[in-house]
GROMACS .gro file of C-alpha atoms in nm:
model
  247
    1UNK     CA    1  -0.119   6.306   6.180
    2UNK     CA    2   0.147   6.028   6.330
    3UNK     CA    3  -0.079   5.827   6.574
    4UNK     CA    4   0.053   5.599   6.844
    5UNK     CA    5  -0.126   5.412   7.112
    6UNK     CA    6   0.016   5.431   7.403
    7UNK     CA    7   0.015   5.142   7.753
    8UNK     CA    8  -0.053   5.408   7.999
    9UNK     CA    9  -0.122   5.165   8.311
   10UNK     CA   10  -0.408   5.218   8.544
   11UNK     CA   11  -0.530   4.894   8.481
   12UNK     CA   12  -0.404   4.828   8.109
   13UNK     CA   13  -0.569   5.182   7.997
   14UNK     CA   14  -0.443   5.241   7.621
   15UNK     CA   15  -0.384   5.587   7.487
   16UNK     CA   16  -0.393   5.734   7.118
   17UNK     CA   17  -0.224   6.022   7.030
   18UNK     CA   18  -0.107   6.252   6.773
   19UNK     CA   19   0.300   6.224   6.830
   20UNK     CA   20   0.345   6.590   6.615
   21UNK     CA   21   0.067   6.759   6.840
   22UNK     CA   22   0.034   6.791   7.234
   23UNK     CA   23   0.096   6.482   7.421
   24UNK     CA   24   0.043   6.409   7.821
   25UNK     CA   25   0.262   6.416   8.067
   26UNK     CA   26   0.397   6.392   8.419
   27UNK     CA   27   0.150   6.732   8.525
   28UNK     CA   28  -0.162   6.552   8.412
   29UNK     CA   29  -0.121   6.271   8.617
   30UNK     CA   30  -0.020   6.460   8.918
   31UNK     CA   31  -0.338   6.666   8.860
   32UNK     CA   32  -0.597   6.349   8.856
   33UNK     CA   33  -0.389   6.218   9.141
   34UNK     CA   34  -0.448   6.503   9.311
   35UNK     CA   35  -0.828   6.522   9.228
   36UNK     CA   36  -0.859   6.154   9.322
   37UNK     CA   37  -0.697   6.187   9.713
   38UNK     CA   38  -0.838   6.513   9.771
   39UNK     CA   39  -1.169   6.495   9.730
   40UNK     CA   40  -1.427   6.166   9.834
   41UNK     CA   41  -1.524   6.057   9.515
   42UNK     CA   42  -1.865   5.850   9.509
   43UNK     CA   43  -2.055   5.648   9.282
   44UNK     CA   44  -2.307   5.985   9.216
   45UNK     CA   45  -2.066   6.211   9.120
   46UNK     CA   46  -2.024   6.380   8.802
   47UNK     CA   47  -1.670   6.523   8.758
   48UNK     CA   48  -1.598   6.781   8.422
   49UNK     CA   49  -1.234   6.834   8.259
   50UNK     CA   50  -1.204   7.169   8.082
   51UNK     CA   51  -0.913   7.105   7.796
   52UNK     CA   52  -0.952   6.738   7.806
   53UNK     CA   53  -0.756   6.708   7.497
   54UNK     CA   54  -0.710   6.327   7.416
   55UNK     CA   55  -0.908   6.247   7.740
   56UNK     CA   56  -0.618   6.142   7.960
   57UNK     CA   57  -0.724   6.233   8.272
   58UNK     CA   58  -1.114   6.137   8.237
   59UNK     CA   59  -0.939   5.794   8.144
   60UNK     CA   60  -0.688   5.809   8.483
   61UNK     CA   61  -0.988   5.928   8.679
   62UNK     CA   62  -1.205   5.669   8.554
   63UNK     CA   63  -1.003   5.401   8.699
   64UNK     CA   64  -0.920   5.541   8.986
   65UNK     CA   65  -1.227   5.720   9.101
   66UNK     CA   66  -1.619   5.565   9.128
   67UNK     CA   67  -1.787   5.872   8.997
   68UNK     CA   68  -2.046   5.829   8.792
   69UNK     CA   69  -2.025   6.044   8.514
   70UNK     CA   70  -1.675   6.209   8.378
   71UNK     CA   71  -1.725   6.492   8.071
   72UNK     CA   72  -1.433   6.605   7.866
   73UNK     CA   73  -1.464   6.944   7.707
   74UNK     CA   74  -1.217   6.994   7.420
   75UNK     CA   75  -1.224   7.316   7.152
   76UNK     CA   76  -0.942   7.149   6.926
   77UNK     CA   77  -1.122   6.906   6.638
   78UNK     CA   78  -0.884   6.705   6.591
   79UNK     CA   79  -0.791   6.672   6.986
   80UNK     CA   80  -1.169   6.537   7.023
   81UNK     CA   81  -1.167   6.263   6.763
   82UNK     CA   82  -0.861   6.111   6.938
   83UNK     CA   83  -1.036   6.164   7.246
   84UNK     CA   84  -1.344   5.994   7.114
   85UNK     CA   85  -1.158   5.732   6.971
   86UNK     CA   86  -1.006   5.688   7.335
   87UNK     CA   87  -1.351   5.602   7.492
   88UNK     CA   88  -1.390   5.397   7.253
   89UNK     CA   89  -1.089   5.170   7.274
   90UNK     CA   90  -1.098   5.150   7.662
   91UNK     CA   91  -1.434   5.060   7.649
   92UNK     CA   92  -1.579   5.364   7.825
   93UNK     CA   93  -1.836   5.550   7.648
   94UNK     CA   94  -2.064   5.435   7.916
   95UNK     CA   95  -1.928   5.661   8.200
   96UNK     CA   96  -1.748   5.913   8.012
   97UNK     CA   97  -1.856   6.157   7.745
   98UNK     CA   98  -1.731   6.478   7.559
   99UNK     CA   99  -1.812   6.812   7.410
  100UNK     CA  100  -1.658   6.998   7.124
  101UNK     CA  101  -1.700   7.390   7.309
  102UNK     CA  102  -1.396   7.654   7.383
  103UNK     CA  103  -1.482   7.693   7.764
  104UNK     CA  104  -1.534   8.084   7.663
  105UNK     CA  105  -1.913   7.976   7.548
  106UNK     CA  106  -1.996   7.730   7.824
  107UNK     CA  107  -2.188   8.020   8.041
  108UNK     CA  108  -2.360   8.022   7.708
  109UNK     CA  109  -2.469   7.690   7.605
  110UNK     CA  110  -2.633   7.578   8.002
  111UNK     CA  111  -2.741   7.314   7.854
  112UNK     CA  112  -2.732   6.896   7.758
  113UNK     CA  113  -2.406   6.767   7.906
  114UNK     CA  114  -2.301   7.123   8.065
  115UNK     CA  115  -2.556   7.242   8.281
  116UNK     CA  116  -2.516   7.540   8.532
  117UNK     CA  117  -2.407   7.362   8.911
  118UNK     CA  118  -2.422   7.041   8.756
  119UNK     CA  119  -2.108   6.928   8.851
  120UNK     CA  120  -1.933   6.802   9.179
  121UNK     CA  121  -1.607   6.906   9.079
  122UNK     CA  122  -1.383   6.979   8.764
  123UNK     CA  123  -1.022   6.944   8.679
  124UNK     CA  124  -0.817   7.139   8.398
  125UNK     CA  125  -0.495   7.145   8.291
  126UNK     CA  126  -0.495   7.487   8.097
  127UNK     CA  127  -0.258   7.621   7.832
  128UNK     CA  128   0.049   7.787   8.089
  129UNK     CA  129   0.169   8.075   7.928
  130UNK     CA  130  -0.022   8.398   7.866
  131UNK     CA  131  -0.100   8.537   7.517
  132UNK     CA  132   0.204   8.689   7.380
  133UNK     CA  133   0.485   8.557   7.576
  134UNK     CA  134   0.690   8.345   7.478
  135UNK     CA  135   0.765   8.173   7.205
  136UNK     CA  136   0.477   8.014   7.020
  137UNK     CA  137   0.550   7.694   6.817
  138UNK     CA  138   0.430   7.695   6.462
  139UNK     CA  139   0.227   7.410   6.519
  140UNK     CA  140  -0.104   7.535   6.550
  141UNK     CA  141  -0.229   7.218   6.812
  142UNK     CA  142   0.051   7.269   7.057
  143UNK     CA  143   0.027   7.675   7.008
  144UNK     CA  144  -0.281   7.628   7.149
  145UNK     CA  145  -0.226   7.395   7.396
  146UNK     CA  146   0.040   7.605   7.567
  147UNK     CA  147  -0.037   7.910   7.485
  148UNK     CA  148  -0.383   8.138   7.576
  149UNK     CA  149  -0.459   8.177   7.222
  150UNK     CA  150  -0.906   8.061   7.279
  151UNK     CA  151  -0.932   8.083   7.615
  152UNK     CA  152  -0.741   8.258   7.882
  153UNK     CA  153  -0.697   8.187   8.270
  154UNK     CA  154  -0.984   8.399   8.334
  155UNK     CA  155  -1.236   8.194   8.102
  156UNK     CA  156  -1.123   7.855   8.258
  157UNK     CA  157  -1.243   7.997   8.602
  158UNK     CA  158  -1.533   8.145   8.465
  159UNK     CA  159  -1.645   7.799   8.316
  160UNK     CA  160  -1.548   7.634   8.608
  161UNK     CA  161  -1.746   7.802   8.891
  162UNK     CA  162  -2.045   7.811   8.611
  163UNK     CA  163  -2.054   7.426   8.613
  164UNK     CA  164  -1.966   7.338   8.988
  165UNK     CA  165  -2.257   7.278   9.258
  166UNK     CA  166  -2.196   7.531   9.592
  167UNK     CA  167  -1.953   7.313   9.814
  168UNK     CA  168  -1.792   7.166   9.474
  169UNK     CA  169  -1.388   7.114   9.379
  170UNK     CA  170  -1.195   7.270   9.102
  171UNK     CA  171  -0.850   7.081   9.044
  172UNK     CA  172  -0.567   7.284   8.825
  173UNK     CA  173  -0.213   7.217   8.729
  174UNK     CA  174  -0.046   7.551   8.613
  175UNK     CA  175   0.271   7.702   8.628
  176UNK     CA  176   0.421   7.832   8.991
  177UNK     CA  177   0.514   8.183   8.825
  178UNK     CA  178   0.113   8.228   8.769
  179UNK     CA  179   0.045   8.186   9.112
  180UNK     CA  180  -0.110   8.533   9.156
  181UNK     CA  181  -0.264   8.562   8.867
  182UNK     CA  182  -0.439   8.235   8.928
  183UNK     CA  183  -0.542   8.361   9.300
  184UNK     CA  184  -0.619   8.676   9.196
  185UNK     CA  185  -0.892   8.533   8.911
  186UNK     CA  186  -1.008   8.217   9.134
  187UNK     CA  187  -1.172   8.459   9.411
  188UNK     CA  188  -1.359   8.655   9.114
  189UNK     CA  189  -1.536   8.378   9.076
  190UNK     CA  190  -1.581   8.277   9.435
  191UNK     CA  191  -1.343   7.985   9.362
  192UNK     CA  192  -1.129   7.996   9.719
  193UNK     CA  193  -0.768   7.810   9.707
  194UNK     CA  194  -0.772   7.566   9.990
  195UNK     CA  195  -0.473   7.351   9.879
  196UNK     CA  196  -0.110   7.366   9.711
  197UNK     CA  197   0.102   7.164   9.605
  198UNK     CA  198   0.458   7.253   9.452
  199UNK     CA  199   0.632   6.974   9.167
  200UNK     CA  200   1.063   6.981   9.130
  201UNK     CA  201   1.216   6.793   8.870
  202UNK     CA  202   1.473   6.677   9.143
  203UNK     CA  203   1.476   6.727   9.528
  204UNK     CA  204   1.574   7.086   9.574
  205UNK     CA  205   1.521   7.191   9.238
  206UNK     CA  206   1.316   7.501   9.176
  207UNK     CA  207   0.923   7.377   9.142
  208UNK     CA  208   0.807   7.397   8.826
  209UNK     CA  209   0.451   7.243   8.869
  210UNK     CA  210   0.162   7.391   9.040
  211UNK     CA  211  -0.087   7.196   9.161
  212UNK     CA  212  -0.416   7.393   9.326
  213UNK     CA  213  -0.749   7.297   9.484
  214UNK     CA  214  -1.016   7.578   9.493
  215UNK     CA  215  -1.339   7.487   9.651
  216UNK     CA  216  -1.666   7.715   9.486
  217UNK     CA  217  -1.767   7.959   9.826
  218UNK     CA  218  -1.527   7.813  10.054
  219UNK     CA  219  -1.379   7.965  10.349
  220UNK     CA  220  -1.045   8.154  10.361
  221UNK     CA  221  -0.834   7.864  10.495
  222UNK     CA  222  -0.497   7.756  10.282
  223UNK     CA  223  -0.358   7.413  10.288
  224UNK     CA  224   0.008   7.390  10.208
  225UNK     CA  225   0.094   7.016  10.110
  226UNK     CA  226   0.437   6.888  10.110
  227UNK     CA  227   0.639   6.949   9.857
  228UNK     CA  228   0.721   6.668   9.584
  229UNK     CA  229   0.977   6.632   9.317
  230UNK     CA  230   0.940   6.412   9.001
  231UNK     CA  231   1.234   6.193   9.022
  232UNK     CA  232   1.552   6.135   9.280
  233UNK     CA  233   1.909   6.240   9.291
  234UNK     CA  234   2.001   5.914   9.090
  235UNK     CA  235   1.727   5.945   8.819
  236UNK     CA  236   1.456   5.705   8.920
  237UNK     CA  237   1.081   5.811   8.991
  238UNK     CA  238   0.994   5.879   9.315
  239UNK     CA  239   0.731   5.707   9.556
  240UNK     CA  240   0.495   5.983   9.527
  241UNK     CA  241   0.521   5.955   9.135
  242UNK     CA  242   0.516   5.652   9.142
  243UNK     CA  243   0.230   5.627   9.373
  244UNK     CA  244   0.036   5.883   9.113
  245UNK     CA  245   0.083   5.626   8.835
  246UNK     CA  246  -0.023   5.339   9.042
  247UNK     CA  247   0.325   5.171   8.956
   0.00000   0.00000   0.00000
């Protein structure tokens, strides 16, 4: 393992991570942003992030967000002790917690931490590409990470409308060429898309970032929001990016 700790802002929130396994970027951000304007976060929420990894956006959403309670679910060992050791070095163990579970046995387990509709919403930033495309990287933590090797799209809805209250919010950053698929396995579970968002690298680029809120028995009513890209013609970040990382 080749640990760094990373600055990552929000109010001088430090990062570890593993620089030879999966590290965070721009799309988890952009998803906790999203999570965080979206939806009217109070002080009696509890909020759940399915593939928390090293806890990024429980940390983000902890300093943005008042909710009272903010579980990480992670299936990768050594992806949870960095996460752990997170909490610990941001002084947060308080407010946020975590669970070593693939989201394939959460139906299962109803219990502690993960209770059935015990949650006001729940974020995830999933692994993109389907088992079997694509070419998987011989490193087993970012083959996982990327790839639907424990847990497919289908089990992170599954999870997801298992843990949300009726009414509650379900947050996801995927891939725009899953778009259908993700639809088509949100209303299985009664999960209803109410808002979109599309990511470019550059203005007019072709989006490469989906960004999704699904609302647990919700009405048929889709939200398109405007468009973003990541940076401008000359390079630099744009507002809305930089508006995400509170810079």
């Amino acid at each position: 393992m080749k640990k760094r700790v990373d600055d990552i802002g929000f109010g001088g929130l430090k990062l570890v991570q593993d620089e030879d396994a999966f590290c965070y970027g721009t799309d988890a951000v952009l998803l906790a942003n999203m999570a965080c304007t979206e939806l009217q976060i109070t002080e009696d929420m509890r909020i759940c992030d399915l593939g928390t990894n090293t806890a990024v956006i429980p940390l983000i959403m902890s300093a943005r967000c008042r909710a009272k309670e903010i579980v990480g679910v992670e299936v990768q060992e050594q992806a949870f002790e960095l996460a752990k050791e997170n909490l610990v070095l941001n002084s947060l163990t308080d407010r946020l917690k975590l669970v070593l579970a693939n989201v394939k046995d959460i139906k299962g387990m109803d219990s502690g931490l993960l209770g059935a509709a015990s949650f006001d919403a729940v974020t995830t930033n999933p692994p993109y590409m389907e088992s079997g495309r694509g070419l998987v990287s011989g490193n087993t933590a970012k083959a996982i990470a990327r790839h639907e090797l424990l847990a497919g799209l289908e089990d992170f809805f599954e999870a997801a409308a298992f843990l949300l209250n009726e009414g509650g919010s379900l947050f996801m950053v995927h891939r725009p060429g899953r778009l259908i698929d993700i639809c088509e396995e949100s209303r299985r579970f009664a999960l209803e898309p109410k808002a979109i968002q599309l990511v470019s690298g550059k203005p007019g680029g072709v989006p490469n970032i989906l960004l999704m809120h699904f609302v647990k028995g919700g009405k048929r009513q889709l939200k398109w929001l405007e468009n973003i890209s990541v940076r401008n013609e000359d390079g630099s970040f744009t507002n809305e990016v930089l508006e995400a990382y509170e810079i």
